[in-house]
mmCIF file of C-alpha atoms (C1' of nucleotides) in Angstrom:
data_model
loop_
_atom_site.group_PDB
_atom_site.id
_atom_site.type_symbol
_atom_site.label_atom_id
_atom_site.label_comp_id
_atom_site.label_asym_id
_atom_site.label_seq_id
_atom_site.Cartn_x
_atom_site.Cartn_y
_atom_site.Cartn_z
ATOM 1 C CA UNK A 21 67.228 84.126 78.156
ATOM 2 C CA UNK A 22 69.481 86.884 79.650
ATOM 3 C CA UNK A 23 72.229 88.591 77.382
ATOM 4 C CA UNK A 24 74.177 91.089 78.788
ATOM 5 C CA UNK A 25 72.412 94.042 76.757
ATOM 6 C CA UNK A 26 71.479 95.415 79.840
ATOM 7 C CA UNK A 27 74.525 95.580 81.377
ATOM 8 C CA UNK A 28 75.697 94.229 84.575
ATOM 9 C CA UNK A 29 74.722 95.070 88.184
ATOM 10 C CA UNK A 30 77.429 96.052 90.625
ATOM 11 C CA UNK A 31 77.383 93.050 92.311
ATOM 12 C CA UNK A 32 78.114 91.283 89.441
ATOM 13 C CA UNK A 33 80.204 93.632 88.281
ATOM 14 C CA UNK A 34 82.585 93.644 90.859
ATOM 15 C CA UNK A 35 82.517 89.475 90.853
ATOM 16 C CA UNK A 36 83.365 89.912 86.989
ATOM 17 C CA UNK A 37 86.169 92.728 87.003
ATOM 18 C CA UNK A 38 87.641 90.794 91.012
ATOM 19 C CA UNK A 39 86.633 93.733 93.674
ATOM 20 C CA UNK A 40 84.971 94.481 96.455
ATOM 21 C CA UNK A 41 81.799 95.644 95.362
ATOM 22 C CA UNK A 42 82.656 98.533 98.314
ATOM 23 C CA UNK A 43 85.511 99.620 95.716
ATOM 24 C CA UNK A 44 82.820 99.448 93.109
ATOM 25 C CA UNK A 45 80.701 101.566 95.138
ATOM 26 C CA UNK A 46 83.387 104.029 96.374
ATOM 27 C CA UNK A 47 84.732 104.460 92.793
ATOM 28 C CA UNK A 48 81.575 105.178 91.424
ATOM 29 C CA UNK A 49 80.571 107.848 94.250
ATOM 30 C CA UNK A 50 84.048 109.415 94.213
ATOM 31 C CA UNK A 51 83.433 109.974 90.137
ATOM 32 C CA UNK A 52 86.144 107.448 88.948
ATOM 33 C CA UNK A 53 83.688 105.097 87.193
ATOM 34 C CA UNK A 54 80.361 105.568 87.159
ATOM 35 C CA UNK A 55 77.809 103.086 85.508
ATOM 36 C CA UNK A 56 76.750 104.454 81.758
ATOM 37 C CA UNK A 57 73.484 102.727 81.414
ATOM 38 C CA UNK A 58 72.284 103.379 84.588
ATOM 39 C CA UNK A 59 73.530 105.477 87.284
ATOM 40 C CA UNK A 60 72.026 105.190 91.189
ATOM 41 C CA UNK A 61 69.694 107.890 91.502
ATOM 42 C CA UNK A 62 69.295 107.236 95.211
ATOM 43 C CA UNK A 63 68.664 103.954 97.592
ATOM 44 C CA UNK A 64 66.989 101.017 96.239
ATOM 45 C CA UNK A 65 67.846 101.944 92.702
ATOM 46 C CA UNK A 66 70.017 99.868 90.530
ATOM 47 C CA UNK A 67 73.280 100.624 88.683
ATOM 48 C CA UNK A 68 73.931 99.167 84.954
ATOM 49 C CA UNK A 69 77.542 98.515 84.125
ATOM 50 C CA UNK A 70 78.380 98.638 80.176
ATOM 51 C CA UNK A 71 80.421 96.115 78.878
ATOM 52 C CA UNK A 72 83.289 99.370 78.138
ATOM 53 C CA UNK A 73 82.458 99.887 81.707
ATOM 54 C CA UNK A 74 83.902 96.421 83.188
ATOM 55 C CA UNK A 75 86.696 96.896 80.363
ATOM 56 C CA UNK A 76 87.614 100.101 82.218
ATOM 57 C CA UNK A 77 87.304 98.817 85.507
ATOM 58 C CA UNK A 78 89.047 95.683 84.566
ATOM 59 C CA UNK A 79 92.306 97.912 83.231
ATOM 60 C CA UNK A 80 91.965 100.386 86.754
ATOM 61 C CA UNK A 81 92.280 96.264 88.165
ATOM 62 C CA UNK A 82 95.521 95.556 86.782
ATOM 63 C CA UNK A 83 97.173 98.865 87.467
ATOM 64 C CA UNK A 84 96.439 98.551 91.135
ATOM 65 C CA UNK A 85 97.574 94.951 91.299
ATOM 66 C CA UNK A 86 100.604 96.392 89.559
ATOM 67 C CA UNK A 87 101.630 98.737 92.512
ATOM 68 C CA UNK A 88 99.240 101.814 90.935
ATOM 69 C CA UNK A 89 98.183 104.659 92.989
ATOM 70 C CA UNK A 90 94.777 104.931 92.476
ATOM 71 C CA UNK A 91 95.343 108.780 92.390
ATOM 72 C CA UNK A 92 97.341 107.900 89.041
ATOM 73 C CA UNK A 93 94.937 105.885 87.517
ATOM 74 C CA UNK A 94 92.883 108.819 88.132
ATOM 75 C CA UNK A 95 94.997 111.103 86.439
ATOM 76 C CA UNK A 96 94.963 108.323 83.214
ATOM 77 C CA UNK A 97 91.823 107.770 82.749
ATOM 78 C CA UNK A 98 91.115 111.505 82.244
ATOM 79 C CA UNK A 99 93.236 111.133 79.134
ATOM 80 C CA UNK A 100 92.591 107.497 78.741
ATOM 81 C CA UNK A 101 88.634 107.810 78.064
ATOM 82 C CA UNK A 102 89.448 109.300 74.775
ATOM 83 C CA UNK A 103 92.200 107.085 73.705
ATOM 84 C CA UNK A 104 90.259 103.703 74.612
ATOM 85 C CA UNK A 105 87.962 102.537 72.403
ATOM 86 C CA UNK A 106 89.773 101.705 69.513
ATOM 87 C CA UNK A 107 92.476 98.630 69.013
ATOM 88 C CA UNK A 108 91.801 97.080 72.296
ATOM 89 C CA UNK A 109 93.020 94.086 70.991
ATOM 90 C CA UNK A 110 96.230 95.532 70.010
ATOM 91 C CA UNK A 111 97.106 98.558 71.736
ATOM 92 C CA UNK A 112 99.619 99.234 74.526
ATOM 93 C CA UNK A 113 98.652 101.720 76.917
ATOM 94 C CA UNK A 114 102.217 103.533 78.596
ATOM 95 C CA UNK A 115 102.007 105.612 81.458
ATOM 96 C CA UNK A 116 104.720 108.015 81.867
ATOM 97 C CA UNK A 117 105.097 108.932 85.131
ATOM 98 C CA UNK A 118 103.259 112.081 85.358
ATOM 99 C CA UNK A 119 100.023 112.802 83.488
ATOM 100 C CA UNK A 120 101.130 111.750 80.325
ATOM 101 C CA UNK A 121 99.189 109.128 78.852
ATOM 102 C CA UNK A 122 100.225 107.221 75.236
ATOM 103 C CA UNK A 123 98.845 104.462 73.494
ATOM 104 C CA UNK A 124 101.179 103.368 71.477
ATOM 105 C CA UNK A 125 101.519 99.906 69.041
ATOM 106 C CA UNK A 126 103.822 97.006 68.630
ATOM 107 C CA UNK A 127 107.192 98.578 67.794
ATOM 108 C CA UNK A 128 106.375 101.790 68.546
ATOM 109 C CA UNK A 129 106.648 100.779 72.056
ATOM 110 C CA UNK A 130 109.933 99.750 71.885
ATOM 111 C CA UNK A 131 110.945 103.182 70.240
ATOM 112 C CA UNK A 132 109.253 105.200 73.230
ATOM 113 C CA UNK A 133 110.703 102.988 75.974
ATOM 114 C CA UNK A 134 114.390 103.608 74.498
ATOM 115 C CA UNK A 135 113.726 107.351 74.219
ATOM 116 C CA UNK A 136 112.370 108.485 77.514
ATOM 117 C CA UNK A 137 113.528 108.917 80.963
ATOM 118 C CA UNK A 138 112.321 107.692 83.981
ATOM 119 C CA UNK A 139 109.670 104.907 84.265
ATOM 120 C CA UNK A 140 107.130 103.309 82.729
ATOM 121 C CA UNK A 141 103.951 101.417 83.082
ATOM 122 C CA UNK A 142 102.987 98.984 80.404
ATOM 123 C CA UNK A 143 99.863 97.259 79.731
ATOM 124 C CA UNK A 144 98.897 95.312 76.963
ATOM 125 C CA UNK A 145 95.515 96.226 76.838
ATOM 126 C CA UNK A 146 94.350 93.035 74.617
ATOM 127 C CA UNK A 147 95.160 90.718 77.706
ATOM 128 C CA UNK A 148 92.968 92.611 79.156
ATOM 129 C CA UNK A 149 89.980 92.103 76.846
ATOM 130 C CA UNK A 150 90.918 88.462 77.404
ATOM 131 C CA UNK A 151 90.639 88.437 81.005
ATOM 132 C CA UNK A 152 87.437 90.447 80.909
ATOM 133 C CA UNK A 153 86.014 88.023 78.206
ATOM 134 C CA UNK A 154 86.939 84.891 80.529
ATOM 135 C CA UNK A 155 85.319 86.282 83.659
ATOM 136 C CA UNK A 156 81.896 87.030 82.188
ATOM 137 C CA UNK A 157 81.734 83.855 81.030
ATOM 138 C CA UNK A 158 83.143 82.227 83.726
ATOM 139 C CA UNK A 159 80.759 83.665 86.034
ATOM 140 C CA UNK A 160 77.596 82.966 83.778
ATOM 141 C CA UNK A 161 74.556 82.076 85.974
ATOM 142 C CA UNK A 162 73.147 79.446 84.658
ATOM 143 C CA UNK A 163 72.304 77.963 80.923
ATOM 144 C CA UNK A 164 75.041 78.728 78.681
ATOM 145 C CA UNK A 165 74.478 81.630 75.627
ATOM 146 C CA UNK A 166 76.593 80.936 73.589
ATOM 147 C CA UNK A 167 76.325 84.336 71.818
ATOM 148 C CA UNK A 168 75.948 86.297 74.983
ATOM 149 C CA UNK A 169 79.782 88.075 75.686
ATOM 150 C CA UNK A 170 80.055 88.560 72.046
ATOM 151 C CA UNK A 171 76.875 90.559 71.621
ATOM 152 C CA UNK A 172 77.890 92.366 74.942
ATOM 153 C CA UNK A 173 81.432 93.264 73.649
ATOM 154 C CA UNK A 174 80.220 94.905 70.698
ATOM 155 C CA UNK A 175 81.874 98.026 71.527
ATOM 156 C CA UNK B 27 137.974 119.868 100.872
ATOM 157 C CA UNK B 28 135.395 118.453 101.553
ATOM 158 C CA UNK B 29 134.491 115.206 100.326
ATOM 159 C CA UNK B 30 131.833 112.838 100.535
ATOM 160 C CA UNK B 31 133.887 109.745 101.891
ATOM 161 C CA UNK B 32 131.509 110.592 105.354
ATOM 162 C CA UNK B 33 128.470 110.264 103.393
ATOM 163 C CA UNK B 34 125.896 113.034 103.593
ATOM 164 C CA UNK B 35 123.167 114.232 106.217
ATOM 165 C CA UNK B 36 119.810 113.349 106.459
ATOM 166 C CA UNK B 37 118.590 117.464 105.277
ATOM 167 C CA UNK B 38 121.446 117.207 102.377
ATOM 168 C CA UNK B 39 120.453 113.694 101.367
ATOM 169 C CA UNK B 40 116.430 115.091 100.907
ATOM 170 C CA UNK B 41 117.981 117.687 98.732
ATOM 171 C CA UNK B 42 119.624 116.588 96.248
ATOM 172 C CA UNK B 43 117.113 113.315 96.143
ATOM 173 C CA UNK B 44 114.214 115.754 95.881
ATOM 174 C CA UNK B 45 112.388 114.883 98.457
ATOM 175 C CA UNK B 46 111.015 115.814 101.777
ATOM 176 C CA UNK B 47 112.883 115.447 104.665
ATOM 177 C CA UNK B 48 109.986 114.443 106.169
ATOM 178 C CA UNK B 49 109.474 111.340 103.329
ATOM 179 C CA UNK B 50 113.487 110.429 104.186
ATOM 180 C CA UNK B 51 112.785 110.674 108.224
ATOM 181 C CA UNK B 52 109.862 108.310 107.658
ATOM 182 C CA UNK B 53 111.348 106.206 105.401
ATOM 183 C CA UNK B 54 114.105 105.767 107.982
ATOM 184 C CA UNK B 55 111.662 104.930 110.212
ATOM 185 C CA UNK B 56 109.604 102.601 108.826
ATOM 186 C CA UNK B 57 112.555 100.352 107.459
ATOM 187 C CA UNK B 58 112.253 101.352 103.997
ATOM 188 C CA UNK B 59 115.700 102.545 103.516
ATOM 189 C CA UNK B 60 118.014 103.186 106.491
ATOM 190 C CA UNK B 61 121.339 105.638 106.578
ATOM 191 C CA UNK B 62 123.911 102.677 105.980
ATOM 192 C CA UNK B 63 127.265 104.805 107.172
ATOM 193 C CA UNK B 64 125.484 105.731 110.738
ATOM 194 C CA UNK B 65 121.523 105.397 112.006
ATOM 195 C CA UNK B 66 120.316 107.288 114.480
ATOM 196 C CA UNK B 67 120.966 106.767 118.095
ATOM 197 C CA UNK B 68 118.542 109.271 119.578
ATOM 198 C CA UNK B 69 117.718 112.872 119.403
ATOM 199 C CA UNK B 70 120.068 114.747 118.435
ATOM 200 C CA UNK B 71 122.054 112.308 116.436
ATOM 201 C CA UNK B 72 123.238 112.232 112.883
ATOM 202 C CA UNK B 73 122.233 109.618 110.577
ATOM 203 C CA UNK B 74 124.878 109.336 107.511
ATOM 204 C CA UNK B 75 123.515 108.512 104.171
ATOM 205 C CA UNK B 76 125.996 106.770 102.036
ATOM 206 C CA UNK B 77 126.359 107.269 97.677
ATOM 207 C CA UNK B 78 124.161 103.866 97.364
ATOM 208 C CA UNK B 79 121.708 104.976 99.775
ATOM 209 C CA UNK B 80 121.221 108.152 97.586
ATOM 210 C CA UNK B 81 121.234 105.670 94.532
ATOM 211 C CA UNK B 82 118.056 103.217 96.112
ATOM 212 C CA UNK B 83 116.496 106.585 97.418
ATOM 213 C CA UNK B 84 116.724 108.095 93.816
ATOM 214 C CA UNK B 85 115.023 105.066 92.232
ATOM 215 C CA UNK B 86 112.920 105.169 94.706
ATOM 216 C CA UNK B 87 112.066 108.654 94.035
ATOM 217 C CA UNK B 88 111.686 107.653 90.203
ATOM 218 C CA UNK B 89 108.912 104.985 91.417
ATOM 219 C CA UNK B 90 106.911 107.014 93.405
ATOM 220 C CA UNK B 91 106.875 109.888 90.425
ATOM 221 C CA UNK B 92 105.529 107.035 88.180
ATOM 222 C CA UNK B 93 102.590 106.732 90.537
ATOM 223 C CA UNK B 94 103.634 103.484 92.231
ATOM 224 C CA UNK B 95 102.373 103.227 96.009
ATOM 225 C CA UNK B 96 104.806 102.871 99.072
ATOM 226 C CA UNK B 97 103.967 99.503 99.900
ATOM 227 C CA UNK B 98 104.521 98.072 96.171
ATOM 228 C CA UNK B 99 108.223 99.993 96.549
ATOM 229 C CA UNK B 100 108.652 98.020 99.496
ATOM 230 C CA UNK B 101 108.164 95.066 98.238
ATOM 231 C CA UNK B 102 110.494 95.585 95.233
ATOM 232 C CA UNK B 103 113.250 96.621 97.322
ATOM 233 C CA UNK B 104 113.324 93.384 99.210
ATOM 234 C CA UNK B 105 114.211 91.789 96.211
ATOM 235 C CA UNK B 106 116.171 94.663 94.202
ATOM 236 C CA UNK B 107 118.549 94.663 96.901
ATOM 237 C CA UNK B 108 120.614 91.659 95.840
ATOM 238 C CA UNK B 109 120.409 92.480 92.321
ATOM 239 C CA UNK B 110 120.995 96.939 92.228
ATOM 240 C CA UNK B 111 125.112 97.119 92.345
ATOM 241 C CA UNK B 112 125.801 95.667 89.190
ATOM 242 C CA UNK B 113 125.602 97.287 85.979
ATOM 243 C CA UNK B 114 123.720 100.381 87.525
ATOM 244 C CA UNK B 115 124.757 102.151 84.253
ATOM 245 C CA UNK B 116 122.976 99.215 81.394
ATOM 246 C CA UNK B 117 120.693 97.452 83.567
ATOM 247 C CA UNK B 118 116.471 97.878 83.296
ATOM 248 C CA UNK B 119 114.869 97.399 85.871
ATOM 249 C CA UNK B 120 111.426 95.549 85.087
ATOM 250 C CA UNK B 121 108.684 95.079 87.782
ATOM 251 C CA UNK B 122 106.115 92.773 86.953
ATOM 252 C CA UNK B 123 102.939 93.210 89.119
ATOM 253 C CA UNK B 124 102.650 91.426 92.225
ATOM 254 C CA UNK B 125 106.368 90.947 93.795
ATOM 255 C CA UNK B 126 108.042 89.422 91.040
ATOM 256 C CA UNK B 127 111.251 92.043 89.894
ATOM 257 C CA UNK B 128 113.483 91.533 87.085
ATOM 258 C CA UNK B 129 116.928 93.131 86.321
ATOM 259 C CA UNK B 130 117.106 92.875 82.471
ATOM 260 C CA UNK B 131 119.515 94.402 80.020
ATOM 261 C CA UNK B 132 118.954 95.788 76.416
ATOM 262 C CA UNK B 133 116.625 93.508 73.669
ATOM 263 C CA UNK B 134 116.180 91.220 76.532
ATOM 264 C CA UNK B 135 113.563 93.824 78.030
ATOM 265 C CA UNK B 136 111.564 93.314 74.797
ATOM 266 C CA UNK B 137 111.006 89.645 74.744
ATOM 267 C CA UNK B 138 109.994 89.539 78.798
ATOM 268 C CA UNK B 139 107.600 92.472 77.909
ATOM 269 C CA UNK B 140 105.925 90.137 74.900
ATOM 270 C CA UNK B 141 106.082 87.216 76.961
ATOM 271 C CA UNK B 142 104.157 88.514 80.095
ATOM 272 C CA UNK B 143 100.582 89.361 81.036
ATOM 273 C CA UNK B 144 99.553 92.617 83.495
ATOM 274 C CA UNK B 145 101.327 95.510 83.584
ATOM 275 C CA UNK B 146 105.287 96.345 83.668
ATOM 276 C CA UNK B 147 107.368 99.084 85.389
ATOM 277 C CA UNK B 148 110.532 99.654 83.345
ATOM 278 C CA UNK B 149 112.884 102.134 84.668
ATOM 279 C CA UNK B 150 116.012 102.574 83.291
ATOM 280 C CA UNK B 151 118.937 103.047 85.768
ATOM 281 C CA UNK B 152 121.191 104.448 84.015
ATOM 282 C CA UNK B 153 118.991 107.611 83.691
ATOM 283 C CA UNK B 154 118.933 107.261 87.728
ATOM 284 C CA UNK B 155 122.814 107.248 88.706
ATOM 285 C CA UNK B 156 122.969 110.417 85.869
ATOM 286 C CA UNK B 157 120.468 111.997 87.426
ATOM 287 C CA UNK B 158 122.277 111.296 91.107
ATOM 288 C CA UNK B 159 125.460 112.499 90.115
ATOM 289 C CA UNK B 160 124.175 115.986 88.399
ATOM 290 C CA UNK B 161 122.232 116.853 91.284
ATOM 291 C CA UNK B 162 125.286 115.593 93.836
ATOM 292 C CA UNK B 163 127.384 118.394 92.134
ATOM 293 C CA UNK B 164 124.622 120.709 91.659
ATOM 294 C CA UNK B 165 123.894 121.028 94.948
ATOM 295 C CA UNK B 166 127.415 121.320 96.085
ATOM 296 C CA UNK B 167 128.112 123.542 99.388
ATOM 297 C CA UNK B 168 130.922 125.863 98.332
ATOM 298 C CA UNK B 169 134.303 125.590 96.621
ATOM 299 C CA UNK B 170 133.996 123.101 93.313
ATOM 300 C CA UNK B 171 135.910 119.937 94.534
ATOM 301 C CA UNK B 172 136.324 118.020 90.934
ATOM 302 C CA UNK B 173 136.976 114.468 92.332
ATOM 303 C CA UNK B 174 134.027 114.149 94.808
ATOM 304 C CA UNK B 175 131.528 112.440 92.663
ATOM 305 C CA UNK B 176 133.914 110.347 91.343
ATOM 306 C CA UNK B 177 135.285 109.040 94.762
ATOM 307 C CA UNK B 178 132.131 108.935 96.353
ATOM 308 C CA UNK B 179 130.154 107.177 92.996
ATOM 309 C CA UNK B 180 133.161 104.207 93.678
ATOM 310 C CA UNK B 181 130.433 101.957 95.344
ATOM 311 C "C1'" DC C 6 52.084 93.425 99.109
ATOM 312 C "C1'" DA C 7 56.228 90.955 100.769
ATOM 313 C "C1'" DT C 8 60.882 90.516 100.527
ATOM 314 C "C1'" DA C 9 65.292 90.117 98.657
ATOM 315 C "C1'" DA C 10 68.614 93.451 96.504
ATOM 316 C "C1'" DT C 11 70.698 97.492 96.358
ATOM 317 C "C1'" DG C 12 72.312 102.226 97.478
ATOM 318 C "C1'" DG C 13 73.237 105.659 101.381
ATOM 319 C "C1'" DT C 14 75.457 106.820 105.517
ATOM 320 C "C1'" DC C 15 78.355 106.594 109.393
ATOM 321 C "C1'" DA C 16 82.056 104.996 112.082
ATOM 322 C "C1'" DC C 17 86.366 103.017 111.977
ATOM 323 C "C1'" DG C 18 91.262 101.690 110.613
ATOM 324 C "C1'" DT C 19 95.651 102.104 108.003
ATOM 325 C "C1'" DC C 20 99.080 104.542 105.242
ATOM 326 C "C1'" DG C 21 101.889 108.319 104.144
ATOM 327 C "C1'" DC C 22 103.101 111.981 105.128
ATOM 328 C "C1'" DG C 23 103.206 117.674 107.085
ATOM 329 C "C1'" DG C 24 103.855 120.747 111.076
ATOM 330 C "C1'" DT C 25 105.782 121.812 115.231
ATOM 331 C "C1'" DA C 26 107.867 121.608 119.590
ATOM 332 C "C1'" DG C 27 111.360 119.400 122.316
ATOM 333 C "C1'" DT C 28 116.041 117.382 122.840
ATOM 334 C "C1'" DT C 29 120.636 116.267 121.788
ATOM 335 C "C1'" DT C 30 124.948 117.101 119.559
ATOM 336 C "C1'" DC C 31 128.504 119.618 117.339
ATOM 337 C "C1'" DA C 32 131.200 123.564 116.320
ATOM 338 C "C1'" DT C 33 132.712 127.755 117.711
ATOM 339 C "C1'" DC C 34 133.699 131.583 120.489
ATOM 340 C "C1'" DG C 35 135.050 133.910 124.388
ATOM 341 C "C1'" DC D 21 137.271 124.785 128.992
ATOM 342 C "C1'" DG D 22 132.498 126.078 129.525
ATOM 343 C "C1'" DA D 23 128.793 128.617 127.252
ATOM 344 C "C1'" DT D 24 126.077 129.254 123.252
ATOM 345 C "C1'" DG D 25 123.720 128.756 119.023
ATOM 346 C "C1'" DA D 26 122.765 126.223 114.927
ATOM 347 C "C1'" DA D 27 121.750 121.851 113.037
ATOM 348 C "C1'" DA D 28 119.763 117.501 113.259
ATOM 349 C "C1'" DC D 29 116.788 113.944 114.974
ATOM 350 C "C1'" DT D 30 112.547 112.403 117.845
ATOM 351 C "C1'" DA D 31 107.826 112.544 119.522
ATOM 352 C "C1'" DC D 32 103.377 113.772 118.884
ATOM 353 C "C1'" DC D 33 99.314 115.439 116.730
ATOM 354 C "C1'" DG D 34 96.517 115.811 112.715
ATOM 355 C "C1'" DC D 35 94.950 115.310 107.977
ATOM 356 C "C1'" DG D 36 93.384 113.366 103.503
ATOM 357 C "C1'" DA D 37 92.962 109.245 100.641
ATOM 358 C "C1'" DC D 38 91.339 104.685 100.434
ATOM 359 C "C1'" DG D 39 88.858 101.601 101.663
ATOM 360 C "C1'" DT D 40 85.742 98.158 105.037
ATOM 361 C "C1'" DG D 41 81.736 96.680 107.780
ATOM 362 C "C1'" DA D 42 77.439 97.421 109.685
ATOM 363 C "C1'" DC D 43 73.140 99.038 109.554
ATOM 364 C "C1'" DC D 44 69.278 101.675 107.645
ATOM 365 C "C1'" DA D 45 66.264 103.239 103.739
ATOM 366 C "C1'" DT D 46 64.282 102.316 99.569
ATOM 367 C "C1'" DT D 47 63.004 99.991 95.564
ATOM 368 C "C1'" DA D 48 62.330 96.383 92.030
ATOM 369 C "C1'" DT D 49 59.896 92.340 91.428
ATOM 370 C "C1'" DG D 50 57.387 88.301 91.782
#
DNA sequence: CATAATGGTCACGTCGCGGTAGTTTCATCG
DNA sequence: CGATGAAACTACCGCGACGTGACCATTATG
C-alpha cells in the first residue's frame, strides 16, 4: 500500500503540480524549490517532494499562468516561506508590485486593495489547496487509498 | 508656448513614463505600442507619441513593476484596447490569468474577485492618469505653461 | 546483476532588453 | 541658402534569464 509519506518523486511531482519535469529540475538546481525530504545528491539519486513542497510549487504554477515573472515569484517566496503555512484554506496571498509580500484575510483584502497604488496580484490560496488535493488524487496509480492525500496534507 | 497638441518625442516620452528609451524603441518595434501621431519612416525620423500613448505606456509601466512578463502585457493590450478610454479616472482594471481582461468599477471588483479561481491583477487607473499628468508637468522643458496638461489630457 | 529511473551536463533557442556606431533630419547660424 | 551640429531613429552585436531536448552517468531495485 503506498501513502504519500514519502513524498513524491519529480516525475510525479511535476505530473501532480502540471510542469515539465525540466522546470522541476531547473527550479530545483537554480535554488527556487528544492525537495525537503530528499534532495539529489548527485546522478542516479532520487528527489522526495513534501506535500508543502507541491503546495508551493502548485502556487509558483498559478502565478506564472497568471502572467508572473518567475524573477517575482522569486522575490515572494523569500517572504512567502514564512507566511505560508498557516490558513491555507483561507488566506489571500497579495503581491504588491515590488517585494512586498501580504497575506491578508477576507475583508481585509478589500481594505488593502482600496488603499494602495499601483497593482496587485491576488490569489486565493485555498483554491489552491483544492487544485493540489484534486491532482494527487487524480493521478493515483493504481488501487484507491482512501486515506492517502489526507495523511499527506497533514501539514 | 509650447504645447503638447504635437505629442511628444520618443527620448521625452521614456522620461516622463520612466522607462528606457531603449524599452520604448523596442516596444515600437515589436508592435507593442506604436507612436500614434507619427511612426517612424527611417533613420533619422521622429516618431510622435500622443497623451493616450503615454496613458497605455504608463499602465504598461505599472504591469511590468508588478512583475508581469512582456508577453502576458501583450496579450492584455489586445483586448484593453477597446475598453481603456472610458472612465480612465473610476475604472479597475482586473486581469484574470490566461487572456481573459475585465474593466470593472467600484464593489463590482469584489464580487468578480470572490467569484473567480487563479490569480487577479487589479490596477487601478485612476492612480495611472494621476501619476501621467504629475510627471507630464514635472518634467516640463522651461517656462510653466498652465493649460498644457489639460489640453493635451482632452483624449 | 540487470535494467529501468533519475540526475547531470551540454548545446540550443527565444525574449527582452543594453550599448554603440551609423544615418537622417531639423534648427540654426553665418 | 548652404553648412553645421545636435537630436533622434536604425542596425547590429551581445548578454542573462528561462527553459527544452538529447545524451551520458549513476543508482535503486527487483
Amino acid at each position: 500500500m503506498e501513502t504519500y509519506e514519502d513524498g513524491f518523486s519529480g516525475r510525479k511531482t511535476a505530473e501532480i503540480v502540471g510542469i515539465s519535469y525540466r522546470q522541476l529540475d531547473y527550479w530545483a538546481r537554480t535554488n527556487l524549490v528544492r525537495p525537503s525530504l530528499a534532495d539529489a545528491q548527485g546522478s542516479g539519486t532520487r528527489r522526495r517532494y513534501s506535500y508543502r513542497d507541491l503546495l508551493e510549487l502548485k502556487v509558483i504554477k498559478q502565478l506564472l499562468d497568471a502572467g508572473l515573472k518567475l524573477e517575482s515569484v522569486r522575490d515572494v517566496f523569500a517572504y512567502l516561506r514564512e507566511s505560508l503555512g498557516e490558513d491555507v484554506t483561507t488566506a489571500n496571498l497579495v503581491i504588491n508590485g515590488r517585494n512586498s509580500v501580504v497575506v491578508a484575510s477576507g475583508d481585509e483584502l478589500i481594505d488593502v486593495l482600496n488603499a494602495g497604488q499601483g497593482v496587485f496580484n491576488v490569489l486565493a490560496l485555498g483554491g489552491v489547496k483544492q487544485d493540489l488535493d484534486a491532482s494527487i488524487v487524480e493521478f493515483r496509480p493504481a488501487g484507491p487509498e482512501l486515506d492517502s492525500v489526507e495523511s499527506a496534507s497533514a501539514i
